Structures are given as C-alpha cells and as structure tokens.
XYZ file of N, CA and C in Angstrom:
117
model
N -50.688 4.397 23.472
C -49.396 4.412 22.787
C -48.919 5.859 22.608
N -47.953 5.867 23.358
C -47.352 7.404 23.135
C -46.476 7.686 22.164
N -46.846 8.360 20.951
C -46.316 8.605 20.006
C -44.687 9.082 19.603
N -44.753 10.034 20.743
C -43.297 10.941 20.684
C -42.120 9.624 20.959
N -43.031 8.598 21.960
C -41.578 7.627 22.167
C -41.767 6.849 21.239
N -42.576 6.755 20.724
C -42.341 5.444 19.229
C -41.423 5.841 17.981
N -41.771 7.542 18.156
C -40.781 8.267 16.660
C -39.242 8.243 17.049
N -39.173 8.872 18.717
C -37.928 8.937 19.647
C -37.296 7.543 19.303
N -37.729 5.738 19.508
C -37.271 4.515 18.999
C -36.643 4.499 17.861
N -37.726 4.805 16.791
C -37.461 4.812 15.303
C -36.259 5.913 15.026
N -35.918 6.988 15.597
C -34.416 7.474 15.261
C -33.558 7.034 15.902
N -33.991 6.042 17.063
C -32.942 5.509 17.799
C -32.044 4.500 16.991
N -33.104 3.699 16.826
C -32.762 2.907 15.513
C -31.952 2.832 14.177
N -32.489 4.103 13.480
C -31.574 4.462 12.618
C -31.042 5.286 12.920
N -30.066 5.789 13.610
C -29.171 6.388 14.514
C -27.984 4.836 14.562
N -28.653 4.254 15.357
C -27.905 2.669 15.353
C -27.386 2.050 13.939
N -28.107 2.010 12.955
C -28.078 1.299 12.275
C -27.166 1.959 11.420
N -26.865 3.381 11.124
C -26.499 4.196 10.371
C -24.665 4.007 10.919
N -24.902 3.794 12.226
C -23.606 3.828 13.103
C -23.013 2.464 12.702
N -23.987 1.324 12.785
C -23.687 -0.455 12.217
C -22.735 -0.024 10.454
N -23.823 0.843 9.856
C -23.389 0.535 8.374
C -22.220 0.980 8.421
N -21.808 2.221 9.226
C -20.025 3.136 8.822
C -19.120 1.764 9.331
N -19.672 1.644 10.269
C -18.436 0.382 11.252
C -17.997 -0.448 10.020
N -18.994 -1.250 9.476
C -19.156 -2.230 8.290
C -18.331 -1.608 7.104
N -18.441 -0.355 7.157
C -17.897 0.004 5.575
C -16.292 0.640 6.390
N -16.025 0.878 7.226
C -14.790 0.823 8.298
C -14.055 -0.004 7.705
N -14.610 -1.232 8.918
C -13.687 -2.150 8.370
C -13.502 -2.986 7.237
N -14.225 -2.933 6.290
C -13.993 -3.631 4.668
C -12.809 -2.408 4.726
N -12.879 -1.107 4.907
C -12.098 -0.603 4.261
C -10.128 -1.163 4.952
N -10.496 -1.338 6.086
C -9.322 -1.974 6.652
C -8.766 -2.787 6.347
N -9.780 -3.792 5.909
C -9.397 -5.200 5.250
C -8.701 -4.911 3.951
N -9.693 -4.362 3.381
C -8.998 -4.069 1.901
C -7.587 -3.409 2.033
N -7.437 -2.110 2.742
C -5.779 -2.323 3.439
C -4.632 -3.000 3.750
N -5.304 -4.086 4.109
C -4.552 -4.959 4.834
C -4.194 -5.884 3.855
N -5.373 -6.243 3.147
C -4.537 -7.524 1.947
C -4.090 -6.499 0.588
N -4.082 -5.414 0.655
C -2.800 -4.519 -0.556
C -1.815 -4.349 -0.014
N -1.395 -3.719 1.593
C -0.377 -4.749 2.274
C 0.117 -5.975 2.524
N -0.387 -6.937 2.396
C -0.284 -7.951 2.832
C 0.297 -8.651 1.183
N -0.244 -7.959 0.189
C 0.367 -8.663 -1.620
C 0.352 -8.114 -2.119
C-alpha cells in the first residue's frame, strides 16, 4: 500500500467535498433569492 497515494485520495476527497458543500450553500443561497423575489 503506497502511502503518498492514499493521503494524495484523502485530499482528493476533501478537495471534492469542500467543492460539494460551497455548490450546496450556492444554491440555498439562490433559492433564498429567488423566493424574496418571488414574495
């Protein structure tokens, strides 16, 4: 088991995931936009 690529995964990962959470907090923020426009 080569180490450097298991740590290299694990920031891949949260690299990803960090990228998932902004998207997520993105678009709530859009939404929430959209229905203070919307009423």
């Amino acid at each position: 088991m080569d180490f450097s690529k298991t740590l290299q995964l694990d920031y891949s990962l949260k690299t990803l995931w960090i990228e998932i959470v902004e998207m997520a907090n993105l678009a709530t923020l859009v939404q929430n936009g959209l229905v203070k426009v919307a009423f």
